[in-house]
Amino acid sequence: MEQYRILCFGDSLTWGFDPEKRNRMSGDKRWTGVLQNLLGDHYKVIEEGQSGRTIATEDPAEGEKNGIRYILPCIESHSPLDLMIVMLGTNDLKQKFGYSARDIAGEMQLFLEKVQAYNHFRMGDRMKILLIAPPIIGENGQGSWLDECFGFARASKVSAELSGWYEQLADRYHCYFLDAAKVVQTSPADGVHLDAENQTLLGTAIYEKLVEKHLVSGEREA
């Protein structure tokens, strides 16, 4: 039986950055690994997380982190694909950009337009998309090593507004939607990343959403 292929495109929250040890969590602790374990061997979860990745913004200090510039080569590299899960927007909240929630949603709109145009004309609309609004950052990490970078007082307010914009985009561009803020909380160790417990919660919530929308069978197949 041919595997159902799922591309997980995101930033350090998808890469699996450990907020306490400041390295990468083991594969079974990352939400992508949790999802793979719940789905079983008839599904292939493809990890495409990159620390510092933005939606569509160039960041000279970080290097090649612009998601919209990489997404089509990424899709082509991993094709055929049945589903793409995208969770981006956290790095766009950094102080140096000064973006509002509407600005970030505008970036995501460009991203989805590009992906869905390719999906329609080159993939026959085969690939479904699950858009995830990232968790609210900075609520419980004031004073952490990332506070100055993000400016938590402002970033937490802006990130809390993203879900409403993302849900509208999901409806407009025929995507499924999940609000991560209703499922997980960032770690007080840095205010941005997810600890192992919350990685598990997110992976489980994504699995349940896929089952709810009949994108996967809901019966684990080994």
Short mmCIF file of C-alpha atoms in Angstrom, two decimals:
data_model
loop_
_atom_site.label_atom_id
_atom_site.label_comp_id
_atom_site.label_asym_id
_atom_site.label_seq_id
_atom_site.Cartn_x
_atom_site.Cartn_y
_atom_site.Cartn_z
CA MET A 1 0.00 0.00 0.00
CA GLU A 2 1.33 3.44 -0.95
CA GLN A 3 1.99 5.73 2.00
CA TYR A 4 -0.07 8.88 2.59
CA ARG A 5 2.57 11.64 2.59
CA ILE A 6 2.36 14.60 4.98
CA LEU A 7 4.73 17.58 4.75
CA CYS A 8 5.17 19.52 8.02
CA PHE A 9 6.49 22.99 7.13
CA GLY A 10 7.41 25.31 9.98
CA ASP A 11 10.03 26.93 12.16
CA SER A 12 11.78 25.90 15.39
CA LEU A 13 8.48 24.80 16.92
CA THR A 14 8.33 22.14 14.21
CA TRP A 15 12.08 21.50 14.24
CA GLY A 16 11.72 20.62 17.91
CA PHE A 17 13.83 23.19 19.78
CA ASP A 18 14.08 22.25 23.47
CA PRO A 19 13.49 25.45 25.51
CA GLU A 20 15.38 24.13 28.53
CA LYS A 21 18.38 22.35 26.97
CA ARG A 22 18.50 24.65 23.91
CA ASN A 23 19.10 21.79 21.52
CA ARG A 24 16.87 19.54 19.40
CA MET A 25 14.50 17.14 21.09
CA SER A 26 14.63 13.50 20.11
CA GLY A 27 12.38 12.46 17.26
CA ASP A 28 9.78 10.78 19.44
CA LYS A 29 9.36 13.95 21.54
CA ARG A 30 8.74 16.33 18.64
CA TRP A 31 5.12 16.83 17.59
CA THR A 32 5.97 15.44 14.18
CA GLY A 33 7.21 12.24 15.78
CA VAL A 34 4.14 12.05 18.00
CA LEU A 35 1.94 12.40 14.91
CA GLN A 36 3.89 9.72 13.06
CA ASN A 37 3.51 7.32 15.96
CA LEU A 38 -0.25 7.91 16.17
CA LEU A 39 -0.70 7.45 12.42
CA GLY A 40 1.40 4.34 11.92
CA ASP A 41 3.46 3.05 9.02
CA HIS A 42 0.91 3.62 6.25
CA TYR A 43 1.61 7.34 6.66
CA LYS A 44 4.84 9.24 6.09
CA VAL A 45 5.38 12.39 8.17
CA ILE A 46 8.04 14.58 6.54
CA GLU A 47 9.75 17.07 8.86
CA GLU A 48 10.59 20.46 7.34
CA GLY A 49 11.13 22.69 10.37
CA GLN A 50 13.84 25.35 10.36
CA SER A 51 14.78 27.56 13.30
CA GLY A 52 14.27 31.24 12.50
CA ARG A 53 12.08 30.64 9.45
CA THR A 54 9.72 33.49 8.57
CA ILE A 55 6.69 33.39 6.31
CA ALA A 56 7.88 35.81 3.63
CA THR A 57 10.39 38.18 5.23
CA GLU A 58 14.10 38.40 4.52
CA ASP A 59 16.18 38.45 7.71
CA PRO A 60 19.83 39.24 6.89
CA ALA A 61 20.92 38.40 10.43
CA GLU A 62 19.51 34.89 10.14
CA GLY A 63 20.41 33.94 6.57
CA GLU A 64 18.23 31.83 4.27
CA LYS A 65 15.06 31.67 6.36
CA ASN A 66 12.37 33.03 4.01
CA GLY A 67 9.63 30.39 3.84
CA ILE A 68 7.87 31.63 0.72
CA ARG A 69 11.11 31.40 -1.27
CA TYR A 70 11.71 27.79 -0.28
CA ILE A 71 8.24 26.29 -0.19
CA LEU A 72 7.84 25.32 -3.87
CA PRO A 73 11.28 23.64 -4.14
CA CYS A 74 10.40 21.87 -0.89
CA ILE A 75 7.08 20.62 -2.25
CA GLU A 76 8.73 19.45 -5.46
CA SER A 77 11.49 17.69 -3.53
CA HIS A 78 9.04 15.71 -1.40
CA SER A 79 6.33 15.06 -3.97
CA PRO A 80 3.99 13.31 -4.24
CA LEU A 81 2.25 14.92 -1.27
CA ASP A 82 -1.25 14.38 0.07
CA LEU A 83 -1.23 16.94 2.88
CA MET A 84 0.81 19.92 3.99
CA ILE A 85 0.70 21.14 7.59
CA VAL A 86 2.02 24.69 7.89
CA MET A 87 2.68 26.52 11.15
CA LEU A 88 4.56 29.79 10.67
CA GLY A 89 4.36 33.34 12.02
CA THR A 90 6.26 33.17 15.30
CA ASN A 91 9.53 34.59 13.93
CA ASP A 92 7.62 37.34 12.13
CA LEU A 93 6.73 38.64 15.61
CA LYS A 94 10.31 39.72 16.34
CA GLN A 95 10.74 43.33 17.46
CA LYS A 96 12.96 44.27 14.53
CA PHE A 97 10.13 43.71 12.05
CA GLY A 98 7.47 45.63 13.99
CA TYR A 99 4.64 43.74 12.29
CA SER A 100 1.01 43.83 13.31
CA ALA A 101 -1.14 40.69 13.21
CA ARG A 102 -2.62 42.00 9.97
CA ASP A 103 0.87 42.37 8.48
CA ILE A 104 1.74 38.78 9.34
CA ALA A 105 -1.60 37.57 7.99
CA GLY A 106 -0.81 39.43 4.78
CA GLU A 107 2.41 37.46 4.48
CA MET A 108 0.52 34.23 5.06
CA GLN A 109 -1.98 35.22 2.39
CA LEU A 110 0.84 35.54 -0.15
CA PHE A 111 2.24 32.21 1.00
CA LEU A 112 -1.08 30.39 0.61
CA GLU A 113 -1.78 31.99 -2.76
CA LYS A 114 1.55 30.74 -4.05
CA VAL A 115 1.07 27.23 -2.68
CA GLN A 116 -2.52 26.86 -3.81
CA ALA A 117 -1.74 28.13 -7.31
CA TYR A 118 0.97 25.48 -7.62
CA ASN A 119 -1.31 22.88 -6.06
CA HIS A 120 -4.06 23.66 -8.57
CA PHE A 121 -2.04 23.93 -11.78
CA ARG A 122 0.72 21.40 -11.10
CA MET A 123 -0.81 18.93 -8.63
CA GLY A 124 -4.47 18.85 -9.67
CA ASP A 125 -5.53 20.05 -6.21
CA ARG A 126 -4.29 16.78 -4.77
CA MET A 127 -2.61 18.31 -1.71
CA LYS A 128 -4.79 19.32 1.23
CA ILE A 129 -3.54 22.01 3.63
CA LEU A 130 -3.88 22.31 7.39
CA LEU A 131 -3.05 25.86 8.53
CA ILE A 132 -2.07 26.18 12.19
CA ALA A 133 -2.04 29.48 14.05
CA PRO A 134 1.05 29.32 16.30
CA PRO A 135 0.84 29.44 20.10
CA ILE A 136 0.81 32.76 21.93
CA ILE A 137 4.36 33.73 22.80
CA GLY A 138 5.71 35.67 25.77
CA GLU A 139 2.82 35.23 28.17
CA ASN A 140 4.93 33.31 30.66
CA GLY A 141 8.51 34.01 29.60
CA GLN A 142 9.18 37.62 30.62
CA GLY A 143 12.86 38.14 31.28
CA SER A 144 13.97 35.08 29.33
CA TRP A 145 16.85 35.18 26.86
CA LEU A 146 14.37 35.69 24.02
CA ASP A 147 12.43 38.56 25.61
CA GLU A 148 14.60 41.29 24.10
CA CYS A 149 14.50 39.67 20.66
CA PHE A 150 10.72 39.46 20.54
CA GLY A 151 9.61 42.18 22.95
CA PHE A 152 7.13 39.98 24.78
CA ALA A 153 4.89 42.78 26.04
CA ARG A 154 3.91 43.56 22.46
CA ALA A 155 4.50 40.20 20.81
CA SER A 156 2.13 38.33 23.11
CA LYS A 157 -0.69 40.71 22.19
CA VAL A 158 0.01 40.47 18.46
CA SER A 159 0.38 36.68 18.49
CA ALA A 160 -2.96 36.36 20.30
CA GLU A 161 -4.58 38.18 17.36
CA LEU A 162 -3.17 35.87 14.70
CA SER A 163 -5.68 33.05 15.07
CA GLY A 164 -8.61 35.18 13.94
CA TRP A 165 -6.77 36.28 10.81
CA TYR A 166 -5.49 32.78 10.06
CA GLU A 167 -8.95 31.28 10.40
CA GLN A 168 -10.24 33.74 7.80
CA LEU A 169 -7.36 32.83 5.49
CA ALA A 170 -8.03 29.13 5.93
CA ASP A 171 -11.62 29.64 4.88
CA ARG A 172 -10.67 31.81 1.90
CA TYR A 173 -7.99 29.47 0.58
CA HIS A 174 -9.83 26.21 1.28
CA CYS A 175 -7.56 25.02 4.09
CA TYR A 176 -8.33 23.19 7.29
CA PHE A 177 -7.55 25.19 10.46
CA LEU A 178 -6.24 24.59 13.96
CA ASP A 179 -5.52 27.19 16.65
CA ALA A 180 -2.48 25.93 18.58
CA ALA A 181 -3.12 28.45 21.37
CA LYS A 182 -6.21 26.47 22.38
CA VAL A 183 -4.09 23.36 22.82
CA VAL A 184 -0.63 24.32 24.07
CA GLN A 185 1.32 26.92 26.03
CA THR A 186 4.90 27.99 25.47
CA SER A 187 7.51 27.08 28.06
CA PRO A 188 8.36 29.59 30.82
CA ALA A 189 11.99 28.65 30.14
CA ASP A 190 12.02 30.98 27.12
CA GLY A 191 8.43 32.04 26.38
CA VAL A 192 8.56 30.92 22.74
CA HIS A 193 9.14 27.18 22.39
CA LEU A 194 7.23 24.09 23.47
CA ASP A 195 8.43 21.60 26.06
CA ALA A 196 8.04 17.86 25.50
CA GLU A 197 4.61 17.74 27.16
CA ASN A 198 3.23 20.48 24.91
CA GLN A 199 4.86 18.97 21.83
CA THR A 200 2.90 15.81 22.63
CA LEU A 201 -0.31 17.79 23.13
CA LEU A 202 0.15 19.51 19.77
CA GLY A 203 0.91 16.29 17.89
CA THR A 204 -2.15 14.67 19.42
CA ALA A 205 -4.39 17.64 18.60
CA ILE A 206 -3.22 17.62 14.99
CA TYR A 207 -3.91 13.91 14.75
CA GLU A 208 -7.42 14.42 16.15
CA LYS A 209 -8.07 17.26 13.69
CA LEU A 210 -7.01 15.06 10.76
CA VAL A 211 -9.32 12.30 11.98
CA GLU A 212 -12.18 14.77 12.50
CA LYS A 213 -11.83 16.04 8.93
CA HIS A 214 -11.51 12.49 7.55
CA LEU A 215 -8.03 13.14 6.21
CA VAL A 216 -6.73 10.04 7.98
CA SER A 217 -8.48 6.85 9.02
CA GLY A 218 -8.28 7.27 12.80
CA GLU A 219 -7.20 3.67 13.17
CA ARG A 220 -3.50 3.24 13.84
CA GLU A 221 -1.95 0.95 11.27
CA ALA A 222 1.45 -0.59 12.01
#
